[in-house]
Tab-separated table of C-alpha atoms and ligand atoms in Angstrom:
chain	number	residue	atom	x	y	z
A	20	MET	CA	10.362	19.524	-10.791
A	21	THR	CA	12.968	17.494	-12.725
A	22	ILE	CA	13.201	13.844	-11.655
A	23	SER	CA	16.816	12.792	-11.041
A	24	LEU	CA	18.369	9.641	-12.506
A	25	GLU	CA	18.506	8.244	-8.953
A	26	GLU	CA	14.752	8.694	-8.523
A	27	LEU	CA	14.230	7.181	-11.978
A	28	GLN	CA	16.381	4.205	-10.931
A	29	LEU	CA	14.095	3.652	-7.933
A	30	ALA	CA	10.958	4.135	-10.019
A	31	ALA	CA	12.137	1.562	-12.573
A	32	ARG	CA	12.722	-1.053	-9.836
A	33	ASN	CA	9.610	-0.331	-7.813
A	34	HIS	CA	6.668	-0.226	-10.174
A	35	GLY	CA	3.143	0.921	-9.455
A	36	MET	CA	-0.168	-0.711	-10.321
A	37	PRO	CA	-1.390	0.639	-13.684
A	38	LEU	CA	-4.617	2.431	-12.760
A	39	GLU	CA	-6.658	0.451	-15.319
A	40	ALA	CA	-6.028	-2.538	-12.990
A	41	LEU	CA	-8.461	-0.904	-10.523
A	42	ARG	CA	-10.990	-2.918	-12.553
A	43	TYR	CA	-10.016	-6.140	-10.724
A	44	ASP	CA	-11.286	-7.080	-7.251
A	45	LEU	CA	-7.951	-8.858	-6.692
A	46	THR	CA	-4.935	-7.343	-8.394
A	47	PRO	CA	-3.268	-9.950	-10.639
A	48	VAL	CA	0.109	-10.667	-9.022
A	49	GLY	CA	2.335	-9.007	-11.654
A	50	LEU	CA	0.205	-5.840	-11.543
A	51	HIS	CA	0.406	-5.361	-7.741
A	52	TYR	CA	2.762	-2.484	-6.878
A	53	LEU	CA	6.275	-3.239	-5.579
A	54	LEU	CA	8.499	-1.496	-3.047
A	55	ILE	CA	11.879	-3.015	-2.215
A	56	HIS	CA	14.427	-0.936	-0.289
A	57	TYR	CA	17.502	-3.089	-1.009
A	58	ASP	CA	17.964	-6.221	-3.194
A	59	ILE	CA	15.521	-9.107	-3.582
A	60	PRO	CA	17.136	-12.005	-1.658
A	61	VAL	CA	17.378	-15.454	-3.247
A	62	VAL	CA	16.092	-17.937	-0.669
A	63	ASP	CA	16.716	-21.686	-0.550
A	64	PRO	CA	13.445	-23.047	0.898
A	65	ALA	CA	15.189	-26.140	2.304
A	66	ALA	CA	17.593	-24.046	4.387
A	67	TRP	CA	15.168	-21.259	5.340
A	68	ARG	CA	13.699	-21.147	8.877
A	69	LEU	CA	11.600	-18.655	10.790
A	70	GLN	CA	13.043	-17.976	14.247
A	71	VAL	CA	10.635	-16.836	16.970
A	72	GLY	CA	12.224	-15.646	20.196
A	73	GLY	CA	12.732	-12.878	22.758
A	74	LEU	CA	10.179	-12.528	25.564
A	75	VAL	CA	8.374	-15.807	24.867
A	76	GLU	CA	7.740	-18.962	26.893
A	77	ARG	CA	8.924	-21.236	24.057
A	78	GLU	CA	11.319	-20.305	21.266
A	79	LEU	CA	10.273	-21.649	17.880
A	80	SER	CA	12.207	-22.481	14.741
A	81	LEU	CA	9.944	-23.403	11.842
A	82	GLY	CA	10.603	-24.495	8.274
A	83	ILE	CA	8.219	-23.564	5.468
A	84	ASP	CA	6.772	-27.106	5.180
A	85	GLU	CA	6.064	-27.108	8.924
A	86	LEU	CA	4.281	-23.750	8.677
A	87	ARG	CA	2.140	-25.180	5.887
A	88	THR	CA	0.847	-27.879	8.278
A	89	TRP	CA	-0.599	-25.206	10.615
A	90	PRO	CA	-4.266	-24.206	10.124
A	91	ALA	CA	-4.331	-21.803	7.169
A	92	VAL	CA	-6.132	-18.466	7.161
A	93	GLU	CA	-6.952	-16.239	4.195
A	94	LEU	CA	-6.860	-12.451	4.284
A	95	VAL	CA	-7.979	-10.246	1.391
A	96	ALA	CA	-6.298	-6.910	1.943
A	97	THR	CA	-5.566	-3.685	0.134
A	98	MET	CA	-1.964	-2.565	0.612
A	99	GLU	CA	-0.699	0.925	-0.113
A	100	CYS	CA	2.790	2.373	0.258
A	101	ALA	CA	3.000	5.203	2.798
A	102	GLY	CA	4.850	7.195	0.135
A	103	ASN	CA	1.982	7.028	-2.353
A	104	GLY	CA	1.401	10.589	-3.637
A	105	ARG	CA	4.919	11.739	-2.705
A	106	ALA	CA	5.808	13.030	-6.184
A	107	ARG	CA	2.904	15.474	-6.023
A	108	LEU	CA	4.379	17.364	-3.059
A	109	GLU	CA	6.310	20.577	-3.617
A	110	PRO	CA	9.189	20.669	-3.000
A	111	ARG	CA	9.309	16.955	-3.805
A	112	PRO	CA	10.879	14.816	-1.033
A	113	VAL	CA	13.568	12.771	-2.788
A	114	SER	CA	12.695	9.074	-2.583
A	115	GLN	CA	10.596	6.660	-4.630
A	116	PRO	CA	8.524	9.176	-6.680
A	117	TRP	CA	5.039	7.684	-6.524
A	118	LEU	CA	2.140	9.528	-8.126
A	119	HIS	CA	-1.058	7.585	-7.198
A	120	GLU	CA	-0.381	4.001	-8.129
A	121	ALA	CA	1.413	2.408	-5.126
A	122	VAL	CA	-1.510	0.155	-4.242
A	123	GLY	CA	-2.866	-3.322	-4.852
A	124	THR	CA	-5.274	-5.854	-3.353
A	125	ALA	CA	-4.435	-9.509	-2.860
A	126	ALA	CA	-5.702	-12.677	-1.205
A	127	TRP	CA	-2.931	-13.684	1.186
A	128	ARG	CA	-2.883	-17.180	2.692
A	129	GLY	CA	-0.785	-18.384	5.571
A	130	VAL	CA	-0.577	-18.755	9.341
A	131	SER	CA	-2.376	-16.423	11.743
A	132	LEU	CA	0.193	-14.266	13.572
A	133	PRO	CA	-1.842	-14.252	16.835
A	134	ALA	CA	-1.981	-18.077	16.662
A	135	LEU	CA	1.791	-18.323	16.204
A	136	LEU	CA	2.438	-15.889	19.078
A	137	ALA	CA	0.013	-17.831	21.288
A	138	GLU	CA	1.998	-20.997	20.541
A	139	ALA	CA	5.232	-19.243	21.513
A	140	GLY	CA	3.582	-17.686	24.599
A	141	VAL	CA	4.107	-13.923	24.845
A	142	ARG	CA	5.399	-12.910	28.285
A	143	ASP	CA	3.780	-10.114	30.324
A	144	GLU	CA	6.734	-7.712	29.960
A	145	ALA	CA	6.327	-7.689	26.153
A	146	VAL	CA	5.822	-4.273	24.554
A	147	GLU	CA	6.437	-4.795	20.841
A	148	VAL	CA	7.103	-7.534	18.319
A	149	VAL	CA	9.961	-6.990	15.859
A	150	PHE	CA	9.854	-8.516	12.357
A	151	THR	CA	13.157	-8.760	10.480
A	152	GLY	CA	13.649	-9.555	6.805
A	153	LEU	CA	16.590	-11.243	5.084
A	154	ASP	CA	17.299	-8.237	2.857
A	155	ARG	CA	20.246	-6.023	3.831
A	156	GLY	CA	21.351	-2.567	2.817
A	157	ILE	CA	22.572	0.826	3.922
A	158	GLU	CA	20.176	3.657	4.620
A	159	GLY	CA	20.754	6.882	6.542
A	160	GLU	CA	24.410	5.666	6.633
A	161	ILE	CA	23.294	2.719	8.786
A	162	GLU	CA	23.838	-0.861	7.633
A	163	GLN	CA	20.734	-2.847	8.432
A	164	ARG	CA	18.283	-5.577	7.655
A	165	PHE	CA	14.798	-4.295	6.853
A	166	ALA	CA	12.979	-4.534	10.204
A	167	ARG	CA	9.766	-3.127	11.614
A	168	SER	CA	7.821	-3.580	14.852
A	169	LEU	CA	4.173	-3.730	15.864
A	170	PRO	CA	2.686	-3.021	19.291
A	171	VAL	CA	2.042	-6.292	21.125
A	172	ALA	CA	-1.729	-5.723	21.116
A	173	GLU	CA	-1.790	-5.361	17.308
A	174	ALA	CA	0.438	-8.399	16.752
A	175	ALA	CA	-1.104	-10.766	19.302
A	176	ALA	CA	-4.766	-9.869	18.890
A	177	GLY	CA	-5.178	-8.381	15.412
A	178	GLU	CA	-5.746	-10.137	12.095
A	179	ALA	CA	-2.182	-10.171	10.780
A	180	VAL	CA	-1.089	-13.140	8.680
A	181	LEU	CA	2.289	-14.743	7.976
A	182	ALA	CA	1.652	-15.378	4.300
A	183	TYR	CA	3.246	-18.022	2.079
A	184	GLU	CA	0.726	-17.666	-0.770
A	185	VAL	CA	-0.749	-14.797	-2.749
A	186	ASN	CA	-3.805	-15.171	-5.020
A	187	GLY	CA	-3.426	-18.961	-4.838
A	188	GLN	CA	0.277	-19.075	-5.806
A	189	PRO	CA	3.446	-19.423	-3.692
A	190	LEU	CA	4.813	-15.940	-2.940
A	191	PRO	CA	6.939	-14.769	-5.873
A	192	PRO	CA	10.468	-13.530	-5.001
A	193	GLN	CA	9.525	-9.848	-5.238
A	194	HIS	CA	6.639	-10.173	-2.756
A	195	GLY	CA	8.694	-11.848	-0.012
A	196	TYR	CA	9.248	-15.556	-0.792
A	197	PRO	CA	8.979	-17.750	1.212
A	198	LEU	CA	7.111	-15.847	3.971
A	199	ARG	CA	5.935	-12.299	4.609
A	200	LEU	CA	3.894	-10.465	7.181
A	201	VAL	CA	0.573	-8.884	6.141
A	202	VAL	CA	-0.945	-6.394	8.585
A	203	PRO	CA	-4.390	-5.424	7.312
A	204	GLY	CA	-5.178	-1.715	7.301
A	205	TRP	CA	-1.593	-0.555	7.805
A	206	TYR	CA	0.576	1.212	5.270
A	207	GLY	CA	2.901	-1.030	3.261
A	208	MET	CA	6.063	-0.725	5.385
A	209	ALA	CA	4.511	-2.841	8.170
A	210	ASN	CA	4.223	-5.839	5.829
A	211	VAL	CA	7.779	-7.179	6.226
A	212	LYS	CA	8.878	-9.478	3.368
A	213	TRP	CA	11.430	-12.352	3.329
A	214	LEU	CA	10.795	-12.844	7.035
A	215	ALA	CA	13.724	-14.320	8.963
A	216	SER	CA	12.794	-13.684	12.579
A	217	ILE	CA	10.098	-12.536	14.967
A	218	GLU	CA	11.344	-11.201	18.274
A	219	VAL	CA	9.179	-10.157	21.208
A	220	VAL	CA	10.803	-7.191	22.985
A	221	GLY	CA	10.255	-5.266	26.223
A	222	GLU	CA	11.035	-1.785	24.863
A	223	PRO	CA	9.923	0.199	21.836
A	224	PHE	CA	12.022	-0.901	18.835
A	225	SER	CA	14.552	1.725	17.771
A	226	GLY	CA	15.547	0.326	14.355
A	227	PHE	CA	15.994	2.731	11.441
A	228	GLN	CA	12.699	1.937	9.673
A	229	GLN	CA	10.846	2.587	12.939
A	230	ALA	CA	12.668	5.453	14.636
A	231	ALA	CA	13.977	7.403	11.623
A	232	GLY	CA	11.929	6.260	8.622
A	233	TYR	CA	8.157	6.204	8.219
A	234	ARG	CA	7.441	9.128	10.513
A	235	TRP	CA	5.232	12.081	9.659
A	236	ARG	CA	7.519	15.081	10.299
A	237	THR	CA	6.702	18.742	9.605
A	238	ASP	CA	10.425	19.699	9.404
A	239	GLU	CA	13.911	18.307	10.067
A	240	THR	CA	13.754	19.173	13.790
A	241	ASP	CA	10.409	17.431	14.350
A	242	PRO	CA	10.778	13.888	15.797
A	243	GLY	CA	7.393	13.237	14.175
A	244	ARG	CA	4.802	10.561	14.758
A	245	PRO	CA	4.920	7.046	13.321
A	246	LEU	CA	2.813	6.183	10.292
A	247	THR	CA	0.404	3.364	10.989
A	248	ARG	CA	-2.942	2.962	9.216
A	249	MET	CA	-3.886	3.986	5.678
A	250	LEU	CA	-5.872	7.207	5.317
A	251	PRO	CA	-8.914	6.983	3.026
A	252	ARG	CA	-8.345	7.251	-0.706
A	253	ALA	CA	-10.495	6.800	-3.810
A	254	LEU	CA	-8.936	6.261	-7.219
A	255	MET	CA	-10.637	6.096	-10.612
A	256	VAL	CA	-9.783	4.169	-13.733
A	257	PRO	CA	-8.804	7.013	-16.097
A	258	PRO	CA	-11.625	6.920	-18.680
A	259	GLY	CA	-11.289	6.913	-22.475
A	260	ILE	CA	-7.938	6.456	-24.203
A	261	PRO	CA	-4.492	7.867	-23.333
A	262	GLU	CA	-2.110	9.882	-25.460
A	263	PHE	CA	1.150	7.872	-25.411
A	264	MET	CA	3.578	10.444	-23.970
A	265	THR	CA	1.388	12.661	-21.770
A	266	ARG	CA	-1.228	10.011	-20.952
A	267	HIS	CA	-3.821	12.781	-21.366
A	268	ARG	CA	-7.255	11.180	-21.766
A	269	THR	CA	-9.663	11.585	-24.696
A	270	LEU	CA	-13.203	10.255	-24.707
A	271	GLU	CA	-16.353	10.626	-26.742
A	272	THR	CA	-19.554	12.470	-25.817
A	273	GLY	CA	-22.443	10.560	-24.288
A	274	SER	CA	-23.019	8.259	-21.331
A	275	VAL	CA	-19.876	7.274	-19.465
A	276	VAL	CA	-19.663	5.133	-16.351
A	277	LEU	CA	-16.686	6.289	-14.289
A	278	GLU	CA	-15.395	3.539	-12.026
A	279	GLY	CA	-12.813	2.999	-9.346
A	280	ARG	CA	-12.044	1.689	-5.862
A	281	ALA	CA	-11.789	3.272	-2.427
A	282	TRP	CA	-10.239	2.128	0.844
A	283	SER	CA	-9.284	3.248	4.340
A	284	GLY	CA	-7.276	1.348	6.942
A	285	ILE	CA	-9.021	3.180	9.774
A	286	ALA	CA	-12.722	2.445	9.226
A	287	PRO	CA	-14.759	1.135	6.272
A	288	VAL	CA	-15.355	3.546	3.373
A	289	GLU	CA	-18.879	4.946	3.611
A	290	ARG	CA	-18.954	7.498	0.820
A	291	VAL	CA	-17.273	8.268	-2.479
A	292	GLU	CA	-17.947	11.534	-4.285
A	293	VAL	CA	-17.089	12.464	-7.852
A	294	SER	CA	-16.681	15.875	-9.485
A	295	VAL	CA	-16.728	16.342	-13.267
A	296	ASP	CA	-16.084	20.092	-13.095
A	297	GLY	CA	-12.748	20.389	-11.331
A	298	GLY	CA	-14.151	20.269	-7.798
A	299	ARG	CA	-16.904	22.930	-8.103
A	300	THR	CA	-19.744	20.427	-7.653
A	301	TRP	CA	-19.753	16.874	-6.319
A	302	GLY	CA	-22.138	13.930	-6.638
A	303	ASP	CA	-22.325	10.641	-4.771
A	304	ALA	CA	-20.945	7.542	-6.455
A	305	ARG	CA	-22.760	4.215	-6.156
A	306	LEU	CA	-20.831	1.869	-3.846
A	307	GLY	CA	-20.398	-1.886	-4.238
A	308	GLU	CA	-19.331	-4.526	-1.723
A	309	ALA	CA	-15.714	-4.752	-0.616
A	310	PRO	CA	-14.284	-8.289	-1.026
A	311	SER	CA	-13.386	-8.078	2.700
A	312	ARG	CA	-13.345	-5.596	5.565
A	313	TRP	CA	-9.694	-4.881	4.728
A	314	ALA	CA	-10.047	-4.503	0.980
A	315	TRP	CA	-11.095	-1.665	-1.295
A	316	ARG	CA	-14.736	-1.039	-2.252
A	317	PRO	CA	-15.743	-0.637	-5.899
A	318	TRP	CA	-17.673	2.474	-6.969
A	319	TRP	CA	-19.411	3.744	-10.121
A	320	PHE	CA	-20.591	7.159	-11.288
A	321	GLU	CA	-22.796	7.819	-14.320
A	322	TRP	CA	-21.882	10.873	-16.368
A	323	GLU	CA	-23.216	12.503	-19.550
A	324	ALA	CA	-20.010	13.786	-21.128
A	325	GLU	CA	-20.352	17.048	-23.118
A	326	PRO	CA	-17.740	18.225	-25.639
A	327	GLY	CA	-14.887	20.253	-24.149
A	328	GLU	CA	-12.113	20.071	-21.570
A	329	CYS	CA	-12.817	19.114	-17.974
A	330	GLU	CA	-11.165	17.790	-14.832
A	331	LEU	CA	-12.547	14.721	-13.049
A	332	ARG	CA	-11.953	14.178	-9.339
A	333	CYS	CA	-12.970	11.597	-6.753
A	334	ARG	CA	-12.735	11.461	-2.989
A	335	ALA	CA	-13.563	8.968	-0.241
A	336	ALA	CA	-14.780	9.332	3.341
A	337	ASP	CA	-14.601	6.596	5.977
A	338	GLY	CA	-16.826	5.710	8.924
A	339	ALA	CA	-14.464	7.428	11.357
A	340	GLY	CA	-15.077	10.813	9.699
A	341	ASN	CA	-11.818	10.968	7.708
A	342	VAL	CA	-12.235	12.701	4.336
A	343	GLN	CA	-9.656	13.189	1.598
A	344	PRO	CA	-8.335	16.748	1.378
A	345	ASP	CA	-8.215	18.724	-1.901
A	346	GLU	CA	-4.615	19.771	-1.298
A	347	PRO	CA	-1.676	17.756	0.067
A	348	GLN	CA	-0.058	18.429	3.429
A	349	TRP	CA	3.708	18.654	2.928
A	350	ASN	CA	5.957	16.593	5.235
A	351	VAL	CA	9.675	15.712	5.231
A	352	GLY	CA	9.358	12.081	4.088
A	353	GLY	CA	6.505	12.726	1.672
A	354	TYR	CA	4.134	10.300	3.387
A	355	ALA	CA	0.382	9.810	3.495
A	356	ASN	CA	-0.492	12.303	0.756
A	357	ASN	CA	-4.101	11.315	0.133
A	358	ALA	CA	-5.146	14.502	-1.681
A	359	THR	CA	-7.869	13.834	-4.275
A	360	GLN	CA	-6.939	12.407	-7.658
A	361	ARG	CA	-7.423	14.789	-10.624
A	362	VAL	CA	-7.862	13.491	-14.138
A	363	PRO	CA	-8.007	16.095	-16.927
A	364	VAL	CA	-9.938	14.819	-19.954
A	365	THR	CA	-10.858	16.033	-23.461
A	366	VAL	CA	-14.383	15.096	-24.535
A	367	ARG	CA	-14.914	15.177	-28.294
A	368	ARG	CA	-17.947	14.491	-30.478
A	369	ARG	CA	-18.447	10.882	-31.410
A	370	THR	CA	-16.528	10.216	-34.618
A	371	LEU	CA	-18.758	8.876	-37.405
A	372	ALA	CA	-17.675	5.502	-38.714
B	13	MTE	N1	11.935	-7.068	3.992
B	13	MTE	C1	11.303	-6.030	3.425
B	13	MTE	N2	9.986	-5.889	3.617
B	13	MTE	C2	9.334	-4.848	3.071
B	13	MTE	C3	10.009	-3.870	2.300
B	13	MTE	C4	11.400	-4.046	2.106
B	13	MTE	O1	12.071	-3.258	1.425
B	13	MTE	N3	12.016	-5.136	2.697
B	13	MTE	N4	9.308	-2.793	1.807
B	13	MTE	C5	8.108	-2.427	2.537
B	13	MTE	C6	7.330	-1.394	1.915
B	13	MTE	S1	7.873	0.194	2.134
B	13	MTE	C7	6.153	-1.661	1.246
B	13	MTE	S2	5.227	-0.409	0.648
B	13	MTE	C8	5.694	-3.045	1.058
B	13	MTE	C9	5.464	-3.348	-0.410
B	13	MTE	O2	5.036	-4.659	-0.588
B	13	MTE	P1	4.918	-5.266	-2.054
B	13	MTE	O3	6.209	-4.946	-2.775
B	13	MTE	O4	4.698	-6.721	-1.877
B	13	MTE	O5	3.761	-4.585	-2.725
B	13	MTE	O6	6.608	-3.999	1.551
B	13	MTE	C10	7.227	-3.646	2.782
B	13	MTE	N5	7.997	-4.755	3.265
B	14	MO	MO1	6.240	1.661	1.200
């Protein structure tokens, strides 16, 4: 189970959202999780341009000030890394060792991707749209720029946004300055940062992050299936106070309101259940309104805490019938582990002042 220095190096660069930040509808920018494969590029906004080409009627080359003159759209979306939960698989796939915290919700503002593609004019032979970032590195022994594709139908007719602002501020360097793609409902890897080009292609894209990475594979011989939309997940704010090293929680007896958020990229969350006895019995949480169709829903659960040790759990179900499993399903890349969160707590009698 030992974490290597290489995994620690990744974990120190790519931080999660502290779970107490589940209290915010919109994650404050510095608390949103981060995942960066290579180095954060430094971009000169005066020199930067977005190139749009391939199977289009009109090629486009747009500066950031020009993009800002287009009609702006706002998209509030929950984003989660496909590797969230990876570190809880056994044996642990070696990569960024996320526990539960690779998630955040933000208000992205920018240009509608379908509107931009309509302006360029997507030709009939188009199959996919490829999004390439400025960041370069080596992965699987292949030198590359981070690039991902979307099916033409998703790109040209969905609700994706080319964002230049997050929560009312210009994108900070770590979130893709000056422009990033945001594809609501999809796992994080689809949301290409530091966008340099958009290319409409007539064949499925075979780049590393599409053909080798981000596939759900049972073993090394399995070509696997691509990861797309986020499976449902509920997370709770760990209640009480943490012990510094172990982060084990302690709280006092009496009425406690457990709270958290739940999301699914497939269909809206319709139910959240909570267990206060390690999964033996479950009760329904009260659900609040999601800030948008693509953002997490708040939930609350009232609990009379009795002295002793117990394990809290929560799980979400979406309108398409997807429910979180109790146990993870192992896969080569360690993706899409949405097994229920477990929070062991010690309840002690209220201390007299
Ligand atoms: N250009 C580029 N885009 C990228 C990445 C990257 O390394 N390079 N990482 C992807 C992954 S795996 C995730 S989970 C999200 C994370 O976005 P965030 O760091 O803004 O939260 O960005 C995606 N977009
Ligand atoms: Mo990710």
